[in-house]
Amino acid sequence: MQASVPQNDSRHPLTRLLGNGGNIRVLRALAEDDLPLSVTQLAERCGLTPQGTRLALEPLVEGRLVRLLGGARARLFTIEARHPFAKSIRTLFSQEQAQWERLHQALRGLLHKDREVVAAWYLEPAAGDDASDGRSLSVWLVQAESPVEPLVAAYQERYAALEHSAWTACAFRSLSLADLHALSADPLWWQANTAQARALKGLDPSVLVLRSRKPAQAALFGP
């Protein structure tokens, strides 16, 4: 078996600059903010530990794509505007954000006129999740009554028409309000499936459970 051949940084600088997910997270955070950021700020925005952030910054600073400002006690980082890749990097992450916004709008459009779905949310990955969990977007649908299986099948079919242009796979799951009430009593399930929830339609999961227990629940579900 042939051994891997290293690449020279002068010939292929992007191999090291974009060499892992940490580097890309740091560059994304810097590209989204015109102001220099500290390690603490970057770690918070990137979902990395401070040590992981420093390791990600090292090749970026050495490659001069990221500029270090300040001294040892007040170190700030920013994309070096004079670097030949700076504009392309900012454009790349801008296009990534635009693609996400198109997907977000498409999902909201699917859900908006469907009165059968009283609430829906997607899940952001949480600390400790397996990396493979983030390869598709997990979308939860809540309907007033069971059965829920036909709703999942219907949305998988509807989304199939969008998936090619969205360039993202979605995994739809569905619950009835009764299911949601029962599962809200299980703290492990609730933490895993709602702590990082971002609403696509209706109420936040915790608010939904509280309000839907009231007699006037039907008046509380907006489009």
PDB file of C-alpha atoms in Angstrom:
ATOM      1  CA  MET A   1       0.000   0.000   0.000  1.00  0.00           C
ATOM      2  CA  GLN A   2       1.361   3.388  -0.998  1.00  0.00           C
ATOM      3  CA  ALA A   3       2.077   5.796   1.839  1.00  0.00           C
ATOM      4  CA  SER A   4       0.418   9.212   1.924  1.00  0.00           C
ATOM      5  CA  VAL A   5       2.514  11.937   0.336  1.00  0.00           C
ATOM      6  CA  PRO A   6       2.736  15.254   2.236  1.00  0.00           C
ATOM      7  CA  GLN A   7       1.969  18.482   0.423  1.00  0.00           C
ATOM      8  CA  ASN A   8       4.095  21.592   0.522  1.00  0.00           C
ATOM      9  CA  ASP A   9       2.359  24.542   2.184  1.00  0.00           C
ATOM     10  CA  SER A  10       3.770  26.963  -0.369  1.00  0.00           C
ATOM     11  CA  ARG A  11       2.289  24.979  -3.235  1.00  0.00           C
ATOM     12  CA  HIS A  12      -0.985  23.944  -1.539  1.00  0.00           C
ATOM     13  CA  PRO A  13      -1.631  26.389   1.346  1.00  0.00           C
ATOM     14  CA  LEU A  14      -5.345  25.596   1.576  1.00  0.00           C
ATOM     15  CA  THR A  15      -4.585  22.051   2.700  1.00  0.00           C
ATOM     16  CA  ARG A  16      -3.308  23.391   6.017  1.00  0.00           C
ATOM     17  CA  LEU A  17      -5.487  26.485   6.251  1.00  0.00           C
ATOM     18  CA  LEU A  18      -8.724  24.501   5.778  1.00  0.00           C
ATOM     19  CA  GLY A  19      -7.329  21.253   7.101  1.00  0.00           C
ATOM     20  CA  ASN A  20      -9.962  20.464   9.727  1.00  0.00           C
ATOM     21  CA  GLY A  21     -13.313  21.480  11.116  1.00  0.00           C
ATOM     22  CA  GLY A  22     -11.782  23.642  13.836  1.00  0.00           C
ATOM     23  CA  ASN A  23      -9.955  25.814  11.315  1.00  0.00           C
ATOM     24  CA  ILE A  24     -13.140  26.256   9.303  1.00  0.00           C
ATOM     25  CA  ARG A  25     -15.222  27.150  12.375  1.00  0.00           C
ATOM     26  CA  VAL A  26     -12.723  29.821  13.388  1.00  0.00           C
ATOM     27  CA  LEU A  27     -12.560  31.277   9.888  1.00  0.00           C
ATOM     28  CA  ARG A  28     -16.365  31.325   9.688  1.00  0.00           C
ATOM     29  CA  ALA A  29     -16.613  33.270  12.971  1.00  0.00           C
ATOM     30  CA  LEU A  30     -13.960  35.757  11.857  1.00  0.00           C
ATOM     31  CA  ALA A  31     -15.566  36.159   8.423  1.00  0.00           C
ATOM     32  CA  GLU A  32     -18.923  36.986  10.034  1.00  0.00           C
ATOM     33  CA  ASP A  33     -17.499  39.760  12.221  1.00  0.00           C
ATOM     34  CA  ASP A  34     -15.518  42.772  11.060  1.00  0.00           C
ATOM     35  CA  LEU A  35     -14.149  43.351  14.576  1.00  0.00           C
ATOM     36  CA  PRO A  36     -11.173  41.394  15.945  1.00  0.00           C
ATOM     37  CA  LEU A  37     -12.143  38.599  18.346  1.00  0.00           C
ATOM     38  CA  SER A  38     -10.440  37.058  21.360  1.00  0.00           C
ATOM     39  CA  VAL A  39      -9.906  33.329  21.935  1.00  0.00           C
ATOM     40  CA  THR A  40     -12.765  33.366  24.450  1.00  0.00           C
ATOM     41  CA  GLN A  41     -15.129  35.002  21.977  1.00  0.00           C
ATOM     42  CA  LEU A  42     -14.112  32.649  19.188  1.00  0.00           C
ATOM     43  CA  ALA A  43     -14.478  29.578  21.402  1.00  0.00           C
ATOM     44  CA  GLU A  44     -18.011  30.605  22.350  1.00  0.00           C
ATOM     45  CA  ARG A  45     -19.059  31.319  18.757  1.00  0.00           C
ATOM     46  CA  CYS A  46     -17.406  28.229  17.329  1.00  0.00           C
ATOM     47  CA  GLY A  47     -18.540  25.714  19.932  1.00  0.00           C
ATOM     48  CA  LEU A  48     -14.907  24.811  20.674  1.00  0.00           C
ATOM     49  CA  THR A  49     -12.879  24.705  23.856  1.00  0.00           C
ATOM     50  CA  PRO A  50     -10.346  27.540  24.318  1.00  0.00           C
ATOM     51  CA  GLN A  51      -7.541  25.043  23.773  1.00  0.00           C
ATOM     52  CA  GLY A  52      -9.194  23.740  20.595  1.00  0.00           C
ATOM     53  CA  THR A  53      -9.585  27.316  19.391  1.00  0.00           C
ATOM     54  CA  ARG A  54      -5.891  28.074  19.951  1.00  0.00           C
ATOM     55  CA  LEU A  55      -4.926  24.937  18.036  1.00  0.00           C
ATOM     56  CA  ALA A  56      -7.177  25.956  15.147  1.00  0.00           C
ATOM     57  CA  LEU A  57      -5.728  29.468  15.104  1.00  0.00           C
ATOM     58  CA  GLU A  58      -2.124  28.301  14.972  1.00  0.00           C
ATOM     59  CA  PRO A  59      -1.957  27.288  11.260  1.00  0.00           C
ATOM     60  CA  LEU A  60      -4.154  30.250  10.285  1.00  0.00           C
ATOM     61  CA  VAL A  61      -1.786  32.733  11.915  1.00  0.00           C
ATOM     62  CA  GLU A  62       1.281  30.923  10.599  1.00  0.00           C
ATOM     63  CA  GLY A  63      -0.232  30.972   7.110  1.00  0.00           C
ATOM     64  CA  ARG A  64      -0.902  34.709   7.566  1.00  0.00           C
ATOM     65  CA  LEU A  65      -4.583  34.360   6.663  1.00  0.00           C
ATOM     66  CA  VAL A  66      -5.391  35.458  10.232  1.00  0.00           C
ATOM     67  CA  ARG A  67      -3.664  38.400  11.836  1.00  0.00           C
ATOM     68  CA  LEU A  68      -2.775  38.525  15.532  1.00  0.00           C
ATOM     69  CA  LEU A  69      -3.304  41.887  17.211  1.00  0.00           C
ATOM     70  CA  GLY A  70      -2.225  43.020  20.670  1.00  0.00           C
ATOM     71  CA  GLY A  71       0.169  41.526  23.171  1.00  0.00           C
ATOM     72  CA  ALA A  72       0.263  38.379  25.270  1.00  0.00           C
ATOM     73  CA  ARG A  73      -2.456  39.602  27.662  1.00  0.00           C
ATOM     74  CA  ALA A  74      -4.855  41.041  25.069  1.00  0.00           C
ATOM     75  CA  ARG A  75      -4.595  38.875  21.982  1.00  0.00           C
ATOM     76  CA  LEU A  76      -7.180  39.507  19.276  1.00  0.00           C
ATOM     77  CA  PHE A  77      -7.559  37.873  15.886  1.00  0.00           C
ATOM     78  CA  THR A  78      -8.947  39.006  12.548  1.00  0.00           C
ATOM     79  CA  ILE A  79      -8.783  37.912   8.912  1.00  0.00           C
ATOM     80  CA  GLU A  80      -5.837  39.599   7.223  1.00  0.00           C
ATOM     81  CA  ALA A  81      -7.532  41.772   4.610  1.00  0.00           C
ATOM     82  CA  ARG A  82      -4.419  41.878   2.419  1.00  0.00           C
ATOM     83  CA  HIS A  83      -4.211  38.089   2.106  1.00  0.00           C
ATOM     84  CA  PRO A  84      -5.095  36.893  -1.423  1.00  0.00           C
ATOM     85  CA  PHE A  85      -7.665  34.434  -0.019  1.00  0.00           C
ATOM     86  CA  ALA A  86      -9.380  36.900   2.356  1.00  0.00           C
ATOM     87  CA  LYS A  87     -12.126  38.058  -0.010  1.00  0.00           C
ATOM     88  CA  SER A  88     -12.808  34.531  -1.272  1.00  0.00           C
ATOM     89  CA  ILE A  89     -13.063  33.189   2.279  1.00  0.00           C
ATOM     90  CA  ARG A  90     -15.605  35.857   3.245  1.00  0.00           C
ATOM     91  CA  THR A  91     -17.581  35.204   0.056  1.00  0.00           C
ATOM     92  CA  LEU A  92     -17.594  31.458   0.687  1.00  0.00           C
ATOM     93  CA  PHE A  93     -19.086  31.809   4.162  1.00  0.00           C
ATOM     94  CA  SER A  94     -21.554  34.415   2.926  1.00  0.00           C
ATOM     95  CA  GLN A  95     -22.772  31.913   0.333  1.00  0.00           C
ATOM     96  CA  GLU A  96     -23.022  29.245   3.027  1.00  0.00           C
ATOM     97  CA  GLN A  97     -25.257  31.524   5.105  1.00  0.00           C
ATOM     98  CA  ALA A  98     -27.402  32.391   2.084  1.00  0.00           C
ATOM     99  CA  GLN A  99     -27.856  28.686   1.335  1.00  0.00           C
ATOM    100  CA  TRP A 100     -29.002  28.049   4.912  1.00  0.00           C
ATOM    101  CA  GLU A 101     -31.477  30.944   4.720  1.00  0.00           C
ATOM    102  CA  ARG A 102     -32.955  29.502   1.520  1.00  0.00           C
ATOM    103  CA  LEU A 103     -33.386  26.109   3.193  1.00  0.00           C
ATOM    104  CA  HIS A 104     -34.904  27.702   6.301  1.00  0.00           C
ATOM    105  CA  GLN A 105     -37.416  29.634   4.214  1.00  0.00           C
ATOM    106  CA  ALA A 106     -38.272  26.556   2.167  1.00  0.00           C
ATOM    107  CA  LEU A 107     -39.057  24.545   5.313  1.00  0.00           C
ATOM    108  CA  ARG A 108     -41.144  27.357   6.775  1.00  0.00           C
ATOM    109  CA  GLY A 109     -42.987  27.585   3.463  1.00  0.00           C
ATOM    110  CA  LEU A 110     -43.827  23.863   3.577  1.00  0.00           C
ATOM    111  CA  LEU A 111     -45.173  24.212   7.108  1.00  0.00           C
ATOM    112  CA  HIS A 112     -46.914  27.570   6.944  1.00  0.00           C
ATOM    113  CA  LYS A 113     -50.236  26.545   5.386  1.00  0.00           C
ATOM    114  CA  ASP A 114     -50.423  23.073   6.911  1.00  0.00           C
ATOM    115  CA  ARG A 115     -53.007  23.339   9.707  1.00  0.00           C
ATOM    116  CA  GLU A 116     -52.351  19.736  10.683  1.00  0.00           C
ATOM    117  CA  VAL A 117     -48.931  20.752  12.035  1.00  0.00           C
ATOM    118  CA  VAL A 118     -49.363  22.900  15.152  1.00  0.00           C
ATOM    119  CA  ALA A 119     -45.623  23.303  15.805  1.00  0.00           C
ATOM    120  CA  ALA A 120     -42.305  22.338  14.294  1.00  0.00           C
ATOM    121  CA  TRP A 121     -38.654  22.785  15.178  1.00  0.00           C
ATOM    122  CA  TYR A 122     -35.223  21.682  14.037  1.00  0.00           C
ATOM    123  CA  LEU A 123     -32.369  20.689  16.304  1.00  0.00           C
ATOM    124  CA  GLU A 124     -28.940  22.253  16.475  1.00  0.00           C
ATOM    125  CA  PRO A 125     -26.179  19.809  17.494  1.00  0.00           C
ATOM    126  CA  ALA A 126     -25.299  19.869  21.195  1.00  0.00           C
ATOM    127  CA  ALA A 127     -22.045  19.239  23.051  1.00  0.00           C
ATOM    128  CA  GLY A 128     -21.370  15.509  23.207  1.00  0.00           C
ATOM    129  CA  ASP A 129     -23.406  14.629  20.115  1.00  0.00           C
ATOM    130  CA  ASP A 130     -21.887  12.244  17.609  1.00  0.00           C
ATOM    131  CA  ALA A 131     -20.504  14.108  14.590  1.00  0.00           C
ATOM    132  CA  SER A 132     -22.628  11.960  12.269  1.00  0.00           C
ATOM    133  CA  ASP A 133     -25.776  13.388  13.922  1.00  0.00           C
ATOM    134  CA  GLY A 134     -25.149  16.680  12.145  1.00  0.00           C
ATOM    135  CA  ARG A 135     -25.085  15.276   8.625  1.00  0.00           C
ATOM    136  CA  SER A 136     -28.815  15.741   8.180  1.00  0.00           C
ATOM    137  CA  LEU A 137     -31.193  18.287   9.656  1.00  0.00           C
ATOM    138  CA  SER A 138     -33.479  16.754  12.283  1.00  0.00           C
ATOM    139  CA  VAL A 139     -36.972  18.269  12.048  1.00  0.00           C
ATOM    140  CA  TRP A 140     -39.703  17.523  14.597  1.00  0.00           C
ATOM    141  CA  LEU A 141     -43.367  17.985  13.675  1.00  0.00           C
ATOM    142  CA  VAL A 142     -46.167  18.187  16.249  1.00  0.00           C
ATOM    143  CA  GLN A 143     -49.781  17.479  15.335  1.00  0.00           C
ATOM    144  CA  ALA A 144     -52.850  17.645  17.543  1.00  0.00           C
ATOM    145  CA  GLU A 145     -53.766  13.962  17.369  1.00  0.00           C
ATOM    146  CA  SER A 146     -52.401  10.531  16.409  1.00  0.00           C
ATOM    147  CA  PRO A 147     -51.546   8.717  14.174  1.00  0.00           C
ATOM    148  CA  VAL A 148     -48.346  10.540  13.272  1.00  0.00           C
ATOM    149  CA  GLU A 149     -46.742   8.150  10.771  1.00  0.00           C
ATOM    150  CA  PRO A 150     -48.661   9.418   7.688  1.00  0.00           C
ATOM    151  CA  LEU A 151     -47.491  12.963   8.447  1.00  0.00           C
ATOM    152  CA  VAL A 152     -43.820  11.945   8.397  1.00  0.00           C
ATOM    153  CA  ALA A 153     -44.263  10.099   5.118  1.00  0.00           C
ATOM    154  CA  ALA A 154     -46.039  13.081   3.590  1.00  0.00           C
ATOM    155  CA  TYR A 155     -43.281  15.512   4.570  1.00  0.00           C
ATOM    156  CA  GLN A 156     -40.502  13.227   3.387  1.00  0.00           C
ATOM    157  CA  GLU A 157     -42.275  13.150   0.024  1.00  0.00           C
ATOM    158  CA  ARG A 158     -42.812  16.933  -0.055  1.00  0.00           C
ATOM    159  CA  TYR A 159     -39.234  17.665   0.922  1.00  0.00           C
ATOM    160  CA  ALA A 160     -37.870  15.268  -1.722  1.00  0.00           C
ATOM    161  CA  ALA A 161     -38.863  17.836  -4.345  1.00  0.00           C
ATOM    162  CA  LEU A 162     -36.722  20.461  -2.572  1.00  0.00           C
ATOM    163  CA  GLU A 163     -33.778  18.337  -1.520  1.00  0.00           C
ATOM    164  CA  HIS A 164     -31.895  18.607  -4.800  1.00  0.00           C
ATOM    165  CA  SER A 165     -31.795  22.407  -4.716  1.00  0.00           C
ATOM    166  CA  ALA A 166     -31.385  22.543  -0.912  1.00  0.00           C
ATOM    167  CA  TRP A 167     -28.303  20.275  -0.991  1.00  0.00           C
ATOM    168  CA  THR A 168     -29.237  19.082   2.503  1.00  0.00           C
ATOM    169  CA  ALA A 169     -30.941  15.958   3.804  1.00  0.00           C
ATOM    170  CA  CYS A 170     -33.742  16.340   6.354  1.00  0.00           C
ATOM    171  CA  ALA A 171     -34.943  13.652   8.764  1.00  0.00           C
ATOM    172  CA  PHE A 172     -38.565  14.290   9.743  1.00  0.00           C
ATOM    173  CA  ARG A 173     -40.060  12.955  12.964  1.00  0.00           C
ATOM    174  CA  SER A 174     -43.530  13.517  14.334  1.00  0.00           C
ATOM    175  CA  LEU A 175     -45.329  13.551  17.682  1.00  0.00           C
ATOM    176  CA  SER A 176     -48.873  14.117  18.791  1.00  0.00           C
ATOM    177  CA  LEU A 177     -49.533  16.602  21.593  1.00  0.00           C
ATOM    178  CA  ALA A 178     -50.278  13.667  23.884  1.00  0.00           C
ATOM    179  CA  ASP A 179     -46.888  12.137  23.004  1.00  0.00           C
ATOM    180  CA  LEU A 180     -45.177  15.449  23.691  1.00  0.00           C
ATOM    181  CA  HIS A 181     -46.819  15.794  27.101  1.00  0.00           C
ATOM    182  CA  ALA A 182     -45.792  12.257  28.065  1.00  0.00           C
ATOM    183  CA  LEU A 183     -42.212  12.654  26.861  1.00  0.00           C
ATOM    184  CA  SER A 184     -41.808  16.013  28.603  1.00  0.00           C
ATOM    185  CA  ALA A 185     -41.831  14.072  31.878  1.00  0.00           C
ATOM    186  CA  ASP A 186     -38.656  12.245  30.810  1.00  0.00           C
ATOM    187  CA  PRO A 187     -35.777  14.698  31.473  1.00  0.00           C
ATOM    188  CA  LEU A 188     -33.250  12.728  29.394  1.00  0.00           C
ATOM    189  CA  TRP A 189     -35.470  12.638  26.301  1.00  0.00           C
ATOM    190  CA  TRP A 190     -36.520  16.254  26.760  1.00  0.00           C
ATOM    191  CA  GLN A 191     -32.929  17.498  27.064  1.00  0.00           C
ATOM    192  CA  ALA A 192     -31.766  15.520  24.038  1.00  0.00           C
ATOM    193  CA  ASN A 193     -34.613  16.540  21.753  1.00  0.00           C
ATOM    194  CA  THR A 194     -35.616  20.065  22.744  1.00  0.00           C
ATOM    195  CA  ALA A 195     -32.686  21.813  24.464  1.00  0.00           C
ATOM    196  CA  GLN A 196     -31.249  22.892  21.107  1.00  0.00           C
ATOM    197  CA  ALA A 197     -34.624  23.337  19.382  1.00  0.00           C
ATOM    198  CA  ARG A 198     -35.131  26.224  16.953  1.00  0.00           C
ATOM    199  CA  ALA A 199     -38.732  26.932  16.016  1.00  0.00           C
ATOM    200  CA  LEU A 200     -39.864  26.660  12.408  1.00  0.00           C
ATOM    201  CA  LYS A 201     -43.548  27.023  13.180  1.00  0.00           C
ATOM    202  CA  GLY A 202     -45.595  27.773  16.267  1.00  0.00           C
ATOM    203  CA  LEU A 203     -44.303  27.766  19.810  1.00  0.00           C
ATOM    204  CA  ASP A 204     -41.077  26.705  21.446  1.00  0.00           C
ATOM    205  CA  PRO A 205     -41.452  23.075  22.732  1.00  0.00           C
ATOM    206  CA  SER A 206     -41.439  24.017  26.432  1.00  0.00           C
ATOM    207  CA  VAL A 207     -43.976  26.808  25.921  1.00  0.00           C
ATOM    208  CA  LEU A 208     -46.086  24.542  23.726  1.00  0.00           C
ATOM    209  CA  VAL A 209     -46.359  21.902  26.451  1.00  0.00           C
ATOM    210  CA  LEU A 210     -47.351  24.458  29.083  1.00  0.00           C
ATOM    211  CA  ARG A 211     -49.907  26.316  26.970  1.00  0.00           C
ATOM    212  CA  SER A 212     -51.475  23.309  25.285  1.00  0.00           C
ATOM    213  CA  ARG A 213     -52.540  21.987  28.688  1.00  0.00           C
ATOM    214  CA  LYS A 214     -54.866  24.979  29.098  1.00  0.00           C
ATOM    215  CA  PRO A 215     -58.526  24.789  28.014  1.00  0.00           C
ATOM    216  CA  ALA A 216     -58.074  27.468  25.366  1.00  0.00           C
ATOM    217  CA  GLN A 217     -55.226  25.615  23.671  1.00  0.00           C
ATOM    218  CA  ALA A 218     -56.747  25.812  20.195  1.00  0.00           C
ATOM    219  CA  ALA A 219     -56.514  29.593  20.167  1.00  0.00           C
ATOM    220  CA  LEU A 220     -52.839  29.559  21.018  1.00  0.00           C
ATOM    221  CA  PHE A 221     -51.451  27.879  17.937  1.00  0.00           C
ATOM    222  CA  GLY A 222     -50.445  30.404  15.336  1.00  0.00           C
ATOM    223  CA  PRO A 223     -49.465  29.670  11.752  1.00  0.00           C
TER     224      PRO A 223
END
